[in-house]
Amino acid sequence: MIVTPLQPERIGEVLHLMELGEPYIFARTLSDYWLYATLFSSTCPVAVADDDTVAGAVMAFRSQDDPADVYVQDVMTHPRHRRRGIARALLESVRARADTWGCRRLYLTSEPDNQEAHASWIALGFVNVPGDREIHGVSVVSDFKGLGRHRAVYQLTLD
Ligand SMILES: CC(C)(COP(=O)(O)OP(=O)(O)OC[C@H]1O[C@@H](n2cnc3c(N)ncnc32)[C@H](O)[C@@H]1OP(=O)(O)O)[C@@H](O)C(=O)NCCC(=O)NCCS
């Protein structure tokens, strides 16, 4: 398995991979993935398996409003490849890039009931940011992404 920046040649495959992430991830459009591959590839790594298929992908972006922040939008591992360290390797790649920029924080959100994601973020050193309510033992920020769009927020502070 290798981790490599998203290239335009892979965007169809990445879109199909993301389609497998429902109900927690929904594929974005080919135009969106073209944008990520063309303007943000260094924080949008894909994991390519030995058979040259895409086994996982992360879409993340450095904030222009607060350049100390990198926001991780989607983390997806193909169901056949889970629990083999792919999300770990992909997020480590984003972290390494953020380190070279001197960023201070990676952060992401997930749905309050996404227990696999919660377990992963905690195992990978992220902290569940205290919110204003608790759902299934997960701290949640109400309306984080707009009215009724409550999210569990996680962050990893960079040294
Ligand atoms: C969450 C997700 C990305 C994890 O990907 P992964 O490649 O399987 O994760 P890793 O193998 O790198 O796991 C890293 C650690 O997280 C923890 N972890 C991962 N999946 C877990 C699970 N299902 N249950 C408990 N702990 C889990 C483990 O501690 C694991 O380390 P270990 O296997 O050495 O014990 C994957 O389950 C997925 O794609 N889910 C569907 C899409 C999704 O919900 N994405 C997040 C939306 S924000």
XYZ file of N, CA, C and O and ligand atoms in Angstrom:
684
model
N 0.840 -1.194 0.000
C 0.000 0.000 0.000
C 0.883 1.255 0.000
O 1.832 1.325 0.779
N 0.566 2.178 -0.880
C 1.287 3.445 -0.836
C 0.296 4.590 -0.626
O -0.876 4.481 -0.991
N 0.782 5.651 -0.023
C -0.020 6.851 0.183
C 0.526 7.923 -0.754
O 1.731 8.205 -0.749
N -0.352 8.487 -1.565
C 0.097 9.421 -2.587
C -0.948 10.522 -2.780
O -2.147 10.282 -2.550
N -0.535 11.728 -3.156
C -1.528 12.797 -3.339
C -2.560 12.424 -4.408
O -2.219 11.768 -5.400
N -3.795 12.845 -4.210
C -4.850 12.602 -5.191
C -4.454 13.226 -6.534
O -4.075 14.397 -6.592
N -4.537 12.405 -7.576
C -4.250 12.889 -8.929
C -5.542 12.865 -9.744
O -6.426 12.039 -9.474
N -5.661 13.733 -10.750
C -6.908 13.771 -11.534
C -7.287 12.404 -12.107
O -8.479 12.088 -12.204
N -6.310 11.567 -12.429
C -6.614 10.241 -13.004
C -7.380 9.348 -12.034
O -7.997 8.362 -12.454
N -7.325 9.652 -10.751
C -7.931 8.778 -9.737
C -9.298 9.269 -9.271
O -9.906 8.647 -8.392
N -9.771 10.418 -9.795
C -10.949 11.006 -9.146
C -12.218 10.169 -9.338
O -13.061 10.121 -8.454
N -12.341 9.460 -10.452
C -13.505 8.586 -10.637
C -13.516 7.482 -9.594
O -14.553 7.176 -8.988
N -12.353 6.897 -9.375
C -12.230 5.827 -8.370
C -12.530 6.347 -6.971
O -13.164 5.667 -6.160
N -12.044 7.554 -6.683
C -12.274 8.114 -5.345
C -13.763 8.387 -5.152
O -14.330 8.114 -4.082
N -14.420 8.889 -6.176
C -15.863 9.132 -6.081
C -16.594 7.812 -5.768
O -17.439 7.758 -4.871
N -16.234 6.731 -6.464
C -16.890 5.440 -6.200
C -16.582 4.936 -4.794
O -17.441 4.360 -4.125
N -15.353 5.155 -4.339
C -15.014 4.776 -2.971
C -15.901 5.524 -1.976
O -16.462 4.927 -1.041
N -16.047 6.822 -2.179
C -16.828 7.631 -1.235
C -18.295 7.214 -1.230
O -18.974 7.319 -0.197
N -18.786 6.712 -2.359
C -20.182 6.246 -2.413
C -20.431 5.107 -1.430
O -21.556 4.877 -1.008
N -19.371 4.394 -1.061
C -19.509 3.274 -0.115
C -19.571 3.758 1.333
O -19.735 2.961 2.250
N -19.419 5.059 1.547
C -19.339 5.594 2.906
C -20.674 5.975 3.515
O -20.738 6.385 4.668
N -21.769 5.841 2.735
C -23.076 6.216 3.285
C -23.447 5.322 4.469
O -23.037 4.156 4.482
N -24.119 5.844 5.478
C -24.764 7.147 5.545
C -23.891 8.253 6.129
O -24.385 9.353 6.371
N -22.614 7.983 6.354
C -21.783 9.002 7.013
C -21.017 9.874 6.037
O -20.613 10.983 6.372
N -20.752 9.323 4.861
C -20.053 10.104 3.829
C -20.877 10.006 2.560
O -21.365 8.915 2.214
N -21.011 11.129 1.878
C -21.681 11.138 0.583
C -20.686 11.654 -0.446
O -19.984 12.642 -0.194
N -20.623 10.953 -1.574
C -19.673 11.365 -2.601
C -19.996 12.777 -3.077
O -21.163 13.168 -3.174
N -18.952 13.508 -3.328
C -19.124 14.844 -3.909
C -19.042 14.708 -5.428
O -19.013 13.591 -5.946
N -19.026 15.797 -6.141
C -19.091 15.693 -7.604
C -17.686 15.530 -8.195
O -16.670 15.830 -7.545
N -17.642 15.100 -9.442
C -16.344 15.003 -10.130
C -15.651 16.357 -10.154
O -14.425 16.436 -10.043
N -16.435 17.426 -10.288
C -15.820 18.766 -10.288
C -15.157 19.071 -8.950
O -14.086 19.683 -8.903
N -15.827 18.642 -7.869
C -15.216 18.853 -6.543
C -13.894 18.092 -6.445
O -12.884 18.646 -6.003
N -13.906 16.816 -6.887
C -12.668 16.030 -6.771
C -11.579 16.551 -7.705
O -10.388 16.494 -7.388
N -12.002 17.093 -8.849
C -11.015 17.734 -9.737
C -10.338 18.899 -8.991
O -9.116 19.071 -9.035
N -11.171 19.676 -8.309
C -10.640 20.813 -7.527
C -9.653 20.321 -6.469
O -8.542 20.872 -6.322
N -10.042 19.275 -5.742
C -9.176 18.774 -4.675
C -7.845 18.264 -5.262
O -6.779 18.465 -4.678
N -7.939 17.576 -6.423
C -6.735 16.995 -7.033
C -5.837 18.067 -7.636
O -4.627 17.867 -7.776
N -6.428 19.183 -7.978
C -5.685 20.206 -8.708
C -5.162 21.315 -7.806
O -4.070 21.846 -8.036
N -5.948 21.648 -6.763
C -5.536 22.752 -5.890
C -5.117 22.318 -4.488
O -4.473 23.094 -3.772
N -5.494 21.103 -4.088
C -5.288 20.710 -2.684
C -4.667 19.322 -2.540
O -4.834 18.682 -1.506
N -3.983 18.840 -3.564
C -3.598 17.419 -3.564
C -2.712 17.033 -2.381
O -2.766 15.897 -1.915
N -1.905 17.970 -1.873
C -0.967 17.573 -0.819
C -1.664 17.269 0.505
O -1.087 16.636 1.382
N -2.917 17.711 0.660
C -3.678 17.339 1.860
C -4.851 16.421 1.505
O -5.761 16.239 2.320
N -4.825 15.902 0.296
C -5.864 14.940 -0.123
C -5.187 13.644 -0.565
O -5.172 13.303 -1.755
N -4.621 12.897 0.396
C -3.911 11.669 0.043
C -4.858 10.505 -0.217
O -5.939 10.424 0.378
N -4.434 9.627 -1.105
C -5.160 8.370 -1.315
C -4.209 7.222 -0.992
O -2.994 7.329 -1.176
N -4.801 6.124 -0.520
C -4.030 4.903 -0.271
C -4.287 3.970 -1.440
O -5.441 3.645 -1.737
N -3.217 3.575 -2.107
C -3.345 2.689 -3.259
C -2.848 1.302 -2.834
O -1.717 1.147 -2.361
N -3.739 0.312 -3.001
C -3.405 -1.056 -2.596
C -2.470 -1.703 -3.611
O -2.237 -1.166 -4.702
N -1.965 -2.879 -3.247
C -1.006 -3.577 -4.116
C -1.609 -3.906 -5.483
O -0.884 -4.039 -6.463
N -2.949 -4.041 -5.544
C -3.580 -4.335 -6.838
C -3.932 -3.069 -7.615
O -4.714 -3.107 -8.562
N -3.355 -1.942 -7.186
C -3.522 -0.644 -7.848
C -4.949 -0.084 -7.749
O -5.350 0.765 -8.543
N -5.731 -0.541 -6.768
C -7.044 0.061 -6.523
C -6.940 1.003 -5.323
O -6.054 0.851 -4.473
N -7.886 1.945 -5.257
C -7.873 2.908 -4.153
C -8.536 2.277 -2.926
O -9.715 1.921 -2.961
N -7.772 2.135 -1.859
C -8.255 1.477 -0.643
C -8.738 2.484 0.395
O -9.422 2.110 1.350
N -8.393 3.743 0.217
C -8.822 4.748 1.176
C -8.436 6.133 0.687
O -7.589 6.275 -0.202
N -9.086 7.131 1.267
C -8.782 8.504 0.861
C -9.181 9.464 1.967
O -10.121 9.203 2.721
N -8.447 10.551 2.042
C -8.767 11.645 2.962
C -8.774 12.941 2.160
O -7.887 13.181 1.339
N -9.813 13.738 2.383
C -9.888 15.060 1.766
C -9.763 16.087 2.895
O -10.608 16.128 3.801
N -8.698 16.866 2.851
C -8.464 17.849 3.908
C -7.938 19.131 3.274
O -7.365 19.108 2.178
N -8.105 20.239 3.990
C -7.791 21.542 3.408
C -7.238 22.468 4.480
O -7.777 22.529 5.588
N -6.224 23.211 4.107
C -5.744 24.252 5.023
C -6.688 25.451 4.931
O -7.066 25.870 3.830
N -7.032 25.970 6.102
C -7.941 27.111 6.130
C -7.259 28.369 5.600
O -6.136 28.681 5.991
N -7.952 29.072 4.746
C -7.458 30.380 4.316
C -7.816 31.445 5.345
O -7.131 32.455 5.456
N -8.904 31.210 6.097
C -9.323 32.187 7.105
C -8.461 32.096 8.358
O -8.203 33.092 9.020
N -8.032 30.875 8.686
C -7.107 30.673 9.801
C -6.060 29.652 9.363
O -6.258 28.444 9.525
N -4.951 30.118 8.793
C -3.962 29.197 8.209
C -3.295 28.257 9.209
O -2.564 27.352 8.798
N -3.569 28.440 10.500
C -3.032 27.492 11.490
C -3.866 26.218 11.534
O -3.460 25.232 12.155
N -5.010 26.232 10.885
C -5.942 25.109 10.932
C -5.945 24.308 9.638
O -5.924 24.892 8.538
N -6.024 22.995 9.786
C -6.314 22.121 8.640
C -7.599 21.371 8.981
O -7.687 20.737 10.042
N -8.580 21.506 8.121
C -9.867 20.838 8.335
C -9.924 19.566 7.498
O -9.653 19.593 6.297
N -10.258 18.464 8.160
C -10.358 17.163 7.480
C -11.832 16.929 7.155
O -12.661 16.758 8.049
N -12.129 16.943 5.886
C -13.539 16.875 5.470
C -14.069 15.439 5.397
O -15.153 15.150 5.879
N -13.317 14.551 4.760
C -13.771 13.162 4.608
C -12.608 12.209 4.867
O -11.490 12.441 4.387
N -12.905 11.149 5.601
C -11.940 10.050 5.810
C -12.684 8.767 5.444
O -13.729 8.474 6.032
N -12.165 8.052 4.488
C -12.886 6.862 4.021
C -11.904 5.742 3.710
O -10.935 5.927 2.977
N -12.179 4.577 4.303
C -11.427 3.363 3.983
C -12.395 2.356 3.372
O -13.508 2.166 3.894
N -11.994 1.754 2.288
C -12.839 0.750 1.633
C -13.172 -0.357 2.637
O -12.273 -0.797 3.386
N -14.430 -0.805 2.684
C -14.815 -1.826 3.680
C -13.897 -3.057 3.676
O -13.675 -3.654 4.734
N -13.357 -3.416 2.532
C -12.455 -4.596 2.476
C -11.115 -4.345 3.148
O -10.369 -5.287 3.411
N -10.786 -3.078 3.386
C -9.433 -2.753 3.861
C -9.416 -2.134 5.262
O -8.403 -1.577 5.666
N -10.543 -2.226 5.975
C -10.590 -1.552 7.281
C -9.772 -2.289 8.342
O -9.486 -3.459 8.219
N -9.420 -1.546 9.368
C -8.638 -2.033 10.510
C -7.252 -2.525 10.098
O -6.699 -3.424 10.697
N -6.701 -1.889 9.068
C -5.333 -2.240 8.662
C -4.425 -1.014 8.688
O -3.382 -1.005 8.027
N -4.884 0.038 9.344
C -4.025 1.201 9.493
C -4.075 2.196 8.344
O -3.224 3.090 8.259
N -5.085 2.066 7.477
C -5.129 2.980 6.324
C -5.513 4.398 6.748
O -4.850 5.370 6.357
N -6.571 4.538 7.552
C -6.937 5.879 8.018
C -5.774 6.492 8.803
O -5.455 7.676 8.657
N -5.122 5.671 9.590
C -3.958 6.138 10.366
C -2.882 6.689 9.431
O -2.361 7.789 9.643
N -2.563 5.945 8.374
C -1.498 6.367 7.448
C -1.903 7.624 6.678
O -1.086 8.534 6.466
N -3.163 7.695 6.284
C -3.620 8.860 5.521
C -3.602 10.123 6.385
O -3.149 11.190 5.951
N -4.077 9.979 7.620
C -4.091 11.161 8.497
C -2.677 11.556 8.911
O -2.393 12.741 9.109
N -1.791 10.566 9.007
C -0.397 10.891 9.314
C 0.222 11.704 8.172
O 0.999 12.632 8.379
N -0.156 11.363 6.953
C 0.334 12.106 5.794
C -0.151 13.560 5.830
O 0.617 14.501 5.571
N -1.427 13.748 6.179
C -1.963 15.121 6.283
C -1.251 15.863 7.415
O -0.869 17.032 7.279
N -1.056 15.160 8.503
C -0.385 15.785 9.650
C 1.036 16.234 9.282
O 1.467 17.331 9.651
N 1.745 15.378 8.548
C 3.118 15.726 8.154
C 3.111 16.986 7.284
O 3.967 17.860 7.426
N 2.143 17.079 6.391
C 2.048 18.268 5.535
C 1.741 19.498 6.385
O 2.333 20.563 6.195
N 0.810 19.349 7.311
C 0.433 20.473 8.180
C 1.630 20.919 9.013
O 1.849 22.123 9.224
N 2.444 19.951 9.442
C 3.642 20.280 10.221
C 4.597 21.145 9.411
O 5.177 22.103 9.926
N 4.764 20.810 8.133
C 5.714 21.592 7.323
C 5.226 23.025 7.147
O 6.028 23.923 6.918
N 3.925 23.239 7.229
C 3.376 24.598 7.134
C 3.381 25.319 8.485
O 3.006 26.487 8.554
N 3.691 24.587 9.542
C 3.637 25.197 10.877
C 2.222 25.331 11.405
O 1.950 26.184 12.261
N 1.304 24.521 10.904
C -0.079 24.577 11.397
C -0.135 24.090 12.837
O 0.737 23.351 13.297
N -1.178 24.492 13.541
C -1.304 24.162 14.964
C -2.359 23.104 15.242
O -2.443 22.556 16.326
N -3.213 22.836 14.252
C -4.356 21.982 14.587
C -4.914 21.284 13.351
O -5.047 21.913 12.288
N -5.219 19.994 13.497
C -6.090 19.291 12.555
C -7.431 19.170 13.255
O -7.466 18.852 14.445
N -8.514 19.400 12.537
C -9.807 19.143 13.173
C -10.788 18.560 12.181
O -10.600 18.664 10.957
N -11.782 17.909 12.712
C -12.785 17.260 11.877
C -14.062 17.091 12.681
O -14.085 17.303 13.893
N -15.112 16.731 11.974
C -16.378 16.468 12.661
C -16.905 15.119 12.203
O -16.545 14.632 11.127
N -17.731 14.518 13.039
C -18.459 13.339 12.563
C -19.845 13.342 13.174
O -20.150 14.110 14.091
N -20.686 12.478 12.604
C -22.054 12.372 13.108
C -21.979 11.772 14.511
O -21.189 10.841 14.751
N -22.818 12.267 15.433
C -22.751 11.788 16.814
C -22.883 10.273 16.960
O -22.321 9.696 17.885
N -23.586 9.613 16.043
C -23.779 8.161 16.204
C -22.748 7.327 15.452
O -22.859 6.106 15.406
N -21.737 7.958 14.898
C -20.723 7.213 14.138
C -19.652 6.684 15.098
O -18.583 7.275 15.277
N -19.977 5.555 15.707
C -19.118 5.006 16.764
C -17.757 4.552 16.229
O -16.737 4.676 16.917
N -17.725 4.009 15.021
C -16.445 3.572 14.444
C -15.526 4.768 14.242
O -14.316 4.699 14.508
N -16.119 5.863 13.752
C -15.320 7.070 13.556
C -14.824 7.587 14.911
O -13.640 7.894 15.071
N -15.726 7.635 15.898
C -15.330 8.118 17.231
C -14.151 7.299 17.761
O -13.146 7.865 18.216
N -14.271 5.968 17.660
C -13.191 5.096 18.157
C -11.888 5.373 17.403
O -10.796 5.379 17.993
N -12.015 5.624 16.105
C -10.807 5.869 15.301
C -10.144 7.177 15.702
O -8.927 7.237 15.907
N -10.943 8.243 15.804
C -10.321 9.557 16.102
C -9.633 9.524 17.462
O -8.542 10.055 17.626
N -10.296 8.881 18.449
C -9.694 8.817 19.783
C -8.397 7.995 19.726
O -7.363 8.394 20.279
N -8.445 6.854 19.001
C -7.244 6.008 18.893
C -6.106 6.748 18.202
O -4.930 6.494 18.471
N -6.460 7.678 17.315
C -5.432 8.400 16.565
C -4.998 9.689 17.264
O -4.275 10.502 16.684
N -5.452 9.887 18.483
C -4.943 10.988 19.292
C -5.771 12.258 19.248
O -5.394 13.270 19.842
N -6.904 12.215 18.542
C -7.772 13.395 18.519
C -8.551 13.487 19.835
O -8.846 12.465 20.478
N -8.901 14.701 20.195
C -9.691 14.945 21.401
C -11.095 15.342 20.972
O -11.268 16.151 20.056
N -12.084 14.754 21.611
C -13.486 15.115 21.358
C -13.746 16.453 22.063
O -13.781 16.535 23.288
N -13.914 17.515 21.285
C -14.058 18.863 21.844
C -15.373 18.932 22.634
O -16.428 18.526 22.128
N -15.296 19.423 23.883
C -16.524 19.502 24.674
C -17.587 20.348 23.974
O -17.296 21.444 23.475
N -18.785 19.799 23.915
C -19.886 20.524 23.293
C -20.927 20.895 24.317
O -20.617 21.060 25.492
N -22.169 20.982 23.894
C -23.238 21.385 24.802
C -24.212 20.248 25.081
O -25.220 20.444 25.743
N -23.929 19.055 24.532
C -24.759 17.891 24.858
C -23.952 16.627 24.635
O -22.885 16.666 23.991
N -24.463 15.531 25.139
C -23.773 14.261 24.987
C -24.728 13.251 24.366
O -25.882 13.147 24.791
N -24.256 12.555 23.333
C -25.079 11.530 22.672
C -24.238 10.260 22.575
O -23.139 10.292 22.004
N -24.748 9.163 23.141
C -24.007 7.882 23.166
C -22.587 8.072 23.705
O -21.630 7.508 23.167
N -22.436 8.901 24.720
C -21.120 9.098 25.316
C -20.191 9.996 24.511
O -19.015 10.134 24.843
N -20.726 10.623 23.460
C -19.911 11.492 22.611
C -20.369 12.930 22.822
O -21.576 13.223 22.810
N -19.418 13.833 23.017
C -19.765 15.231 23.206
C -20.076 15.863 21.854
O -19.352 15.658 20.874
N -21.155 16.638 21.802
C -21.684 17.126 20.526
C -21.931 18.632 20.604
O -22.405 19.140 21.617
N -21.590 19.330 19.516
C -21.865 20.764 19.423
C -23.138 20.940 18.599
O -23.172 20.581 17.413
N -24.167 21.474 19.224
C -25.436 21.673 18.520
C -25.271 22.683 17.387
O -24.547 23.676 17.526
N -25.906 22.411 16.274
C -25.969 23.330 15.124
C -24.588 23.689 14.569
O -24.441 24.735 13.933
N -23.599 22.829 14.801
C -22.228 23.186 14.389
C -22.157 23.508 12.898
O -21.468 24.428 12.476
N -22.871 22.744 12.098
C -22.829 22.967 10.649
C -24.125 23.589 10.127
O -24.505 23.375 8.980
N -24.773 24.352 10.971
C -26.044 24.971 10.585
C -27.182 24.381 11.413
O -27.002 23.387 12.110
N -28.322 25.015 11.283
C -29.470 24.666 12.109
C -29.805 23.167 12.016
O -30.031 22.641 10.916
N -29.775 22.504 13.153
C -30.133 21.086 13.208
C -29.003 20.156 12.783
O -29.156 18.939 12.848
N -27.894 20.714 12.367
C -26.778 19.870 11.893
C -25.736 19.778 13.018
O -24.697 20.439 12.985
N -26.093 18.957 13.993
C -25.241 18.783 15.178
C -24.055 17.903 14.806
O -24.202 16.940 14.065
N -22.898 18.209 15.358
C -21.717 17.409 15.033
C -20.846 17.193 16.271
O -20.729 18.084 17.132
N -20.244 16.004 16.312
C -19.157 15.778 17.254
C -17.903 16.364 16.606
O -17.635 16.118 15.427
N -17.176 17.154 17.359
C -15.987 17.841 16.838
C -14.759 17.243 17.523
O -14.775 16.997 18.737
N -13.721 17.011 16.724
C -12.481 16.404 17.237
C -11.307 17.237 16.760
O -11.306 17.736 15.620
N -10.297 17.347 17.595
C -9.116 18.071 17.153
C -7.837 17.429 17.652
O -7.809 16.771 18.692
N -6.815 17.607 16.854
C -5.473 17.119 17.184
C -4.561 18.337 17.166
O -4.390 18.985 16.125
N -4.013 18.649 18.335
C -3.133 19.806 18.424
C -1.738 19.408 17.949
O -1.223 18.350 18.332
N -1.145 20.227 17.107
C 0.191 19.937 16.581
C 1.220 20.724 17.383
O 0.969 21.855 17.789
N 2.377 20.121 17.595
C 3.411 20.778 18.409
C 4.102 21.880 17.609
O 4.237 21.800 16.424
C -13.598 5.367 10.372
C -12.726 4.707 9.290
C -12.253 5.777 8.328
C -11.501 4.032 9.968
O -10.638 3.584 8.920
P -9.586 2.365 9.099
O -8.654 2.435 7.959
O -10.331 1.103 9.306
O -8.866 2.781 10.455
P -7.434 2.260 10.966
O -7.245 0.835 10.573
O -6.381 3.235 10.548
O -7.682 2.326 12.521
C -6.944 3.126 13.410
C -7.410 2.826 14.811
O -8.747 3.316 14.993
C -9.482 2.389 15.807
N -10.600 1.828 15.038
C -10.780 1.856 13.689
N -11.936 1.278 13.349
C -12.489 0.848 14.523
C -13.705 0.161 14.828
N -14.559 -0.226 13.874
N -13.967 -0.106 16.136
C -13.103 0.257 17.103
N -11.926 0.911 16.867
C -11.642 1.198 15.597
C -8.528 1.281 16.218
O -7.904 1.612 17.445
C -7.514 1.343 15.106
O -6.254 0.862 15.487
P -6.043 -0.749 15.642
O -6.723 -1.414 14.483
O -4.541 -0.855 15.602
O -6.643 -1.107 16.945
C -13.525 3.594 8.556
O -14.216 2.786 9.494
C -14.521 4.113 7.528
O -14.168 4.360 6.379
N -15.806 4.274 7.931
C -16.863 4.710 7.007
C -16.707 6.158 6.617
C -16.760 7.071 7.822
O -17.626 6.957 8.683
N -15.790 8.015 7.882
C -15.737 9.006 8.890
C -16.757 10.037 8.602
S -16.352 11.568 9.308
